[in-house]
């Protein structure tokens, strides 16, 4: 299955959350491949802590592959090549975890017939090899978004399951921007329909992920004043109303990730050691990521609302 990770703005937690979802699915036994299609600012190598990917991406990254400079893009086996102390010991029963990095010196480019064909071929081959392929896309209505909308409209990919996750932070600006990215005049739905996608079917495979969501009831905010606490609850209610009004209310939300210092300051994979041993990360975050990872392929969470 293909999972496309999109966001209207940068700084939504799209890349770090998507990488953590890939990690959780690999822990569960799936063979997972993570494609860094954020051509303007590829960062997945840092999240997976694989510094050697930088050199590989300079020569054989996805950008170089798609524009025809190399015959095959680089593959990084995260379990064996990461410098993360915990990840270097591959857990028993886990599946493969492979990163295909983006080019550090790459950039956005318009879709041509040649690079479209390379994109389709790559997705087809990976779908036959991996259980789950997560494609991290550049922010906004980017060339990367246009390319995968075009690619998934091709006959060869018609039988391959594809789903979209649209990430946004829990603020007024991000809620409105996420709704516009999907449902706006030049949004994902309109762009997909223009390329031959069925509108109802496309809408049915798009869900939203709320990232960095502060919970007014959590211990993190227990020391705020009563006035601040009341204000936070009011803001949360207003945001829920706004999301509903914008058409991205609860029924279209696949899950939420709490405001988590580790994700904000380090943008790393959160391991069980971070939760249980060093206790630098919250159990609520680990559970939210685990739930989200499971819902990626759980059909009951993708039924039409």
Coordinates of C-alpha atoms in Angstrom, one line a residue:
X1 CA 0.0 0.0 0.0
X2 CA 1.1 3.6 -0.8
X3 CA 0.6 6.3 1.9
X4 CA 1.3 9.9 0.8
X5 CA 2.1 12.3 3.5
X6 CA 1.2 15.9 2.7
X7 CA 0.9 19.3 4.4
X8 CA 0.1 22.8 3.3
X9 CA 2.8 24.4 5.5
X10 CA 6.2 23.4 6.7
X11 CA 6.7 22.8 10.4
X12 CA 3.6 20.6 10.8
X13 CA 5.5 17.5 12.0
X14 CA 4.7 15.7 8.7
X15 CA 8.1 14.2 8.2
X16 CA 8.9 13.3 11.8
X17 CA 5.5 11.8 12.4
X18 CA 5.5 9.9 9.1
X19 CA 9.0 8.5 10.0
X20 CA 7.7 7.4 13.4
X21 CA 4.7 5.7 11.7
X22 CA 7.1 3.8 9.4
X23 CA 9.1 2.7 12.5
X24 CA 6.0 1.5 14.3
X25 CA 4.9 -0.6 11.3
X26 CA 8.3 -2.1 10.9
X27 CA 8.3 -3.0 14.6
X28 CA 5.0 -4.7 14.0
X29 CA 6.6 -6.9 11.3
X30 CA 5.8 -5.1 8.1
X31 CA 8.4 -4.4 5.5
X32 CA 8.4 -0.7 5.1
X33 CA 10.0 1.7 2.7
X34 CA 10.1 5.5 3.3
X35 CA 10.5 7.7 0.3
X36 CA 11.7 11.3 0.8
X37 CA 9.9 13.2 -1.9
X38 CA 10.4 16.5 -0.1
X39 CA 12.5 17.7 -3.0
X40 CA 13.0 21.2 -1.6
X41 CA 14.1 20.2 1.9
X42 CA 14.7 16.5 2.4
X43 CA 15.1 15.8 6.1
X44 CA 14.3 12.1 6.7
X45 CA 17.9 11.1 6.9
X46 CA 18.3 13.2 10.1
X47 CA 15.1 11.7 11.6
X48 CA 16.3 8.1 11.0
X49 CA 19.8 9.2 12.2
X50 CA 21.5 7.8 9.1
X51 CA 24.2 10.4 8.3
X52 CA 25.7 8.2 5.5
X53 CA 22.5 8.9 3.6
X54 CA 23.7 12.4 3.0
X55 CA 26.6 11.2 0.8
X56 CA 24.4 8.6 -1.0
X57 CA 21.8 11.2 -1.7
X58 CA 24.3 13.6 -3.2
X59 CA 25.0 11.0 -5.9
X60 CA 21.9 8.7 -6.1
X61 CA 19.0 10.4 -4.4
X62 CA 15.4 10.3 -5.5
X63 CA 15.7 13.6 -7.3
X64 CA 18.6 12.3 -9.3
X65 CA 16.7 9.1 -10.1
X66 CA 13.4 10.9 -11.2
X67 CA 15.2 13.3 -13.6
X68 CA 17.2 10.4 -15.1
X69 CA 20.7 11.0 -13.8
X70 CA 20.9 7.6 -12.2
X71 CA 19.3 4.2 -13.0
X72 CA 18.4 3.4 -9.4
X73 CA 18.0 5.5 -6.3
X74 CA 20.0 4.9 -3.1
X75 CA 18.6 2.6 -0.5
X76 CA 19.5 2.9 3.1
X77 CA 18.8 -0.1 5.5
X78 CA 17.9 1.9 8.6
X79 CA 18.4 -1.0 11.1
X80 CA 22.0 -1.6 9.9
X81 CA 23.2 1.9 9.0
X82 CA 21.6 4.1 11.7
X83 CA 23.8 5.7 14.4
X84 CA 20.9 5.6 16.8
X85 CA 22.0 3.4 19.6
X86 CA 18.6 1.7 20.2
X87 CA 17.8 1.3 16.5
X88 CA 21.0 -0.5 15.7
X89 CA 19.7 -3.6 17.5
X90 CA 16.9 -4.8 15.2
X91 CA 14.1 -6.0 17.3
X92 CA 13.1 -9.7 16.9
X93 CA 10.1 -10.1 14.6
X94 CA 10.5 -6.7 13.0
X95 CA 10.2 -6.1 9.3
X96 CA 12.6 -4.3 7.0
X97 CA 12.9 -0.5 7.4
X98 CA 14.4 1.1 4.3
X99 CA 14.9 4.8 3.5
X100 CA 15.2 6.2 0.0
X101 CA 16.7 9.6 0.7
X102 CA 16.1 12.8 -1.2
X103 CA 18.9 14.8 -2.8
X104 CA 20.3 17.4 -0.4
X105 CA 21.2 19.7 -3.4
X106 CA 18.0 18.9 -5.3
X107 CA 14.9 21.0 -5.7
X108 CA 11.4 21.1 -7.1
X109 CA 10.8 20.2 -10.8
X110 CA 7.8 20.1 -13.1
X111 CA 6.5 16.7 -14.1
X112 CA 7.5 15.4 -17.6
X113 CA 6.6 12.2 -19.3
X114 CA 10.0 10.7 -18.6
X115 CA 10.1 11.4 -14.8
X116 CA 6.4 10.4 -14.5
X117 CA 7.3 7.1 -16.0
X118 CA 10.2 6.6 -13.6
X119 CA 7.9 7.5 -10.7
X120 CA 5.3 5.0 -11.8
X121 CA 7.9 2.3 -12.3
X122 CA 9.4 2.9 -8.9
X123 CA 6.1 2.8 -7.0
X124 CA 5.1 -0.4 -8.8
X125 CA 8.4 -2.2 -8.0
X126 CA 8.3 -1.1 -4.4
X127 CA 4.7 -2.2 -4.0
X128 CA 5.7 -5.7 -5.0
X129 CA 8.5 -5.7 -2.5
X130 CA 7.2 -3.9 0.6
X131 CA 4.0 -4.1 2.6
X132 CA 3.9 -0.3 3.1
X133 CA 5.5 2.6 1.2
X134 CA 5.3 6.0 2.9
X135 CA 6.0 8.9 0.5
X136 CA 6.8 12.2 2.3
X137 CA 5.8 15.0 0.0
X138 CA 7.0 18.6 -0.2
X139 CA 4.8 21.1 1.6
X140 CA 2.0 22.8 -0.2
X141 CA 0.5 22.2 -3.6
X142 CA 4.0 21.2 -4.8
X143 CA 5.4 19.5 -7.9
X144 CA 5.8 16.4 -5.8
X145 CA 2.1 16.4 -5.0
X146 CA 1.3 16.9 -8.7
X147 CA 3.6 14.1 -9.7
X148 CA 2.1 11.5 -7.4
X149 CA -1.5 12.6 -8.4
X150 CA -0.5 12.0 -12.0
X151 CA 1.3 8.8 -11.2
X152 CA -1.6 7.2 -9.3
X153 CA -4.0 8.1 -12.1
X154 CA -2.1 5.9 -14.5
X155 CA -3.6 2.5 -15.5
X156 CA -0.6 0.6 -14.1
X157 CA -1.2 1.8 -10.6
X158 CA -5.0 1.4 -10.6
X159 CA -4.9 -1.8 -8.6
X160 CA -2.5 -0.5 -6.0
X161 CA -4.0 0.8 -2.8
X162 CA -3.2 4.4 -2.0
X163 CA -4.1 6.7 0.9
X164 CA -3.4 10.3 1.8
X165 CA -2.5 11.7 5.2
X166 CA -2.7 15.5 5.5
X167 CA -0.9 16.9 8.5
X168 CA -1.6 20.1 10.3
X169 CA -0.8 21.7 13.6
X170 CA -3.7 22.6 16.0
X171 CA -3.9 26.3 15.2
X172 CA -6.4 28.4 13.2
X173 CA -3.9 29.1 10.4
X174 CA -3.0 25.4 10.0
X175 CA -6.5 24.1 10.1
X176 CA -7.6 26.5 7.4
X177 CA -4.5 25.8 5.3
X178 CA -5.0 22.1 5.5
X179 CA -8.6 22.3 4.4
X180 CA -7.6 24.5 1.5
X181 CA -4.8 22.2 0.4
X182 CA -7.3 19.4 0.1
X183 CA -10.6 21.0 -0.9
X184 CA -9.5 24.4 -2.3
X185 CA -9.8 25.5 -5.9
X186 CA -6.3 24.2 -6.7
X187 CA -6.2 21.6 -4.0
X188 CA -5.5 17.9 -4.0
X189 CA -9.1 16.8 -4.9
X190 CA -9.3 19.3 -7.8
X191 CA -5.9 18.4 -9.0
X192 CA -6.7 14.7 -8.8
X193 CA -10.0 15.0 -10.7
X194 CA -8.2 17.0 -13.4
X195 CA -5.9 14.1 -13.8
X196 CA -8.6 11.5 -14.1
X197 CA -9.2 10.4 -10.5
X198 CA -12.8 9.8 -9.4
X199 CA -13.7 12.6 -7.0
X200 CA -15.6 10.4 -4.5
X201 CA -13.0 7.7 -4.5
X202 CA -10.2 10.3 -3.9
X203 CA -12.0 12.0 -1.1
X204 CA -12.5 8.6 0.5
X205 CA -8.7 8.0 0.8
X206 CA -7.8 11.3 2.4
X207 CA -7.6 11.7 6.2
X208 CA -6.2 14.4 8.4
X209 CA -3.6 14.1 11.2
X210 CA -3.5 16.7 13.9
X211 CA 0.0 17.2 15.2
X212 CA 1.4 19.0 18.3
X213 CA -2.0 19.1 19.9
X214 CA -1.9 20.5 23.4
X215 CA -4.3 18.7 25.8
X216 CA -5.6 21.2 28.4
X217 CA -6.2 18.2 30.7
X218 CA -2.6 16.8 30.6
X219 CA 0.0 17.0 33.3
X220 CA 2.1 19.2 31.1
X221 CA -0.4 22.1 31.6
X222 CA -1.3 21.4 35.2
X223 CA 0.6 24.3 36.6
X224 CA -1.0 27.0 34.5
X225 CA -3.4 29.5 36.1
X226 CA -7.1 28.9 36.2
X227 CA -7.5 31.8 33.7
X228 CA -5.0 30.3 31.3
X229 CA -6.6 26.9 31.6
X230 CA -10.0 28.3 30.8
X231 CA -8.6 30.1 27.8
X232 CA -6.9 26.9 26.5
X233 CA -10.2 25.0 26.7
X234 CA -12.0 27.8 24.9
X235 CA -9.3 27.8 22.1
X236 CA -9.6 24.0 21.8
X237 CA -13.4 24.3 21.4
X238 CA -13.1 27.0 18.8
X239 CA -10.6 25.0 16.8
X240 CA -12.9 22.0 16.8
X241 CA -15.7 24.2 15.5
X242 CA -13.4 25.7 12.9
X243 CA -12.3 22.3 11.7
X244 CA -15.9 21.1 11.4
X245 CA -16.8 24.2 9.5
X246 CA -13.9 23.8 7.1
X247 CA -14.9 20.2 6.4
X248 CA -12.1 18.5 8.3
X249 CA -13.9 17.6 11.5
X250 CA -13.6 14.5 13.6
X251 CA -15.0 12.1 11.1
X252 CA -12.1 12.8 8.7
X253 CA -9.4 12.8 11.4
X254 CA -7.3 9.6 11.5
X255 CA -5.6 10.6 14.7
X256 CA -3.9 13.2 16.8
X257 CA -0.4 13.4 18.2
X258 CA 0.1 15.3 21.5
X259 CA 2.4 18.2 21.9
X260 CA 5.6 16.3 22.6
X261 CA 9.0 18.0 23.5
X262 CA 11.0 15.2 21.9
X263 CA 9.3 15.7 18.6
X264 CA 9.5 19.5 18.8
X265 CA 13.2 19.8 19.8
X266 CA 14.9 16.7 18.4
X267 CA 12.6 15.6 15.5
X268 CA 13.6 11.9 16.1
X269 CA 12.2 8.5 16.2
X270 CA 10.7 7.8 19.6
X271 CA 11.6 4.4 20.9
X272 CA 10.2 2.4 23.9
X273 CA 13.4 3.2 25.7
X274 CA 12.6 6.9 25.4
X275 CA 9.3 6.2 27.1
X276 CA 10.1 3.5 29.6
X277 CA 13.8 3.9 30.5
X278 CA 15.0 7.5 30.1
X279 CA 11.4 8.7 30.2
X280 CA 12.1 11.7 28.0
X281 CA 9.0 11.1 25.9
X282 CA 5.4 10.7 27.0
X283 CA 3.6 7.4 26.9
X284 CA 0.6 9.2 25.4
X285 CA 2.8 10.1 22.4
X286 CA 4.0 6.5 21.9
X287 CA 0.4 5.2 22.1
X288 CA -0.9 7.9 19.7
X289 CA 1.8 7.0 17.1
X290 CA 1.1 3.3 17.6
X291 CA -2.6 3.8 17.1
X292 CA -2.0 5.9 14.0
X293 CA 0.3 3.3 12.5
X294 CA -2.3 0.6 12.9
X295 CA -5.1 2.8 11.4
X296 CA -3.1 3.3 8.2
X297 CA -4.4 0.0 6.8
X298 CA -7.4 -0.6 9.0
X299 CA -10.4 -0.2 6.7
X300 CA -12.9 0.7 9.4
X301 CA -11.1 4.0 9.8
X302 CA -11.3 4.7 6.1
X303 CA -15.0 4.2 5.6
X304 CA -16.9 7.1 4.1
X305 CA -18.2 9.3 7.0

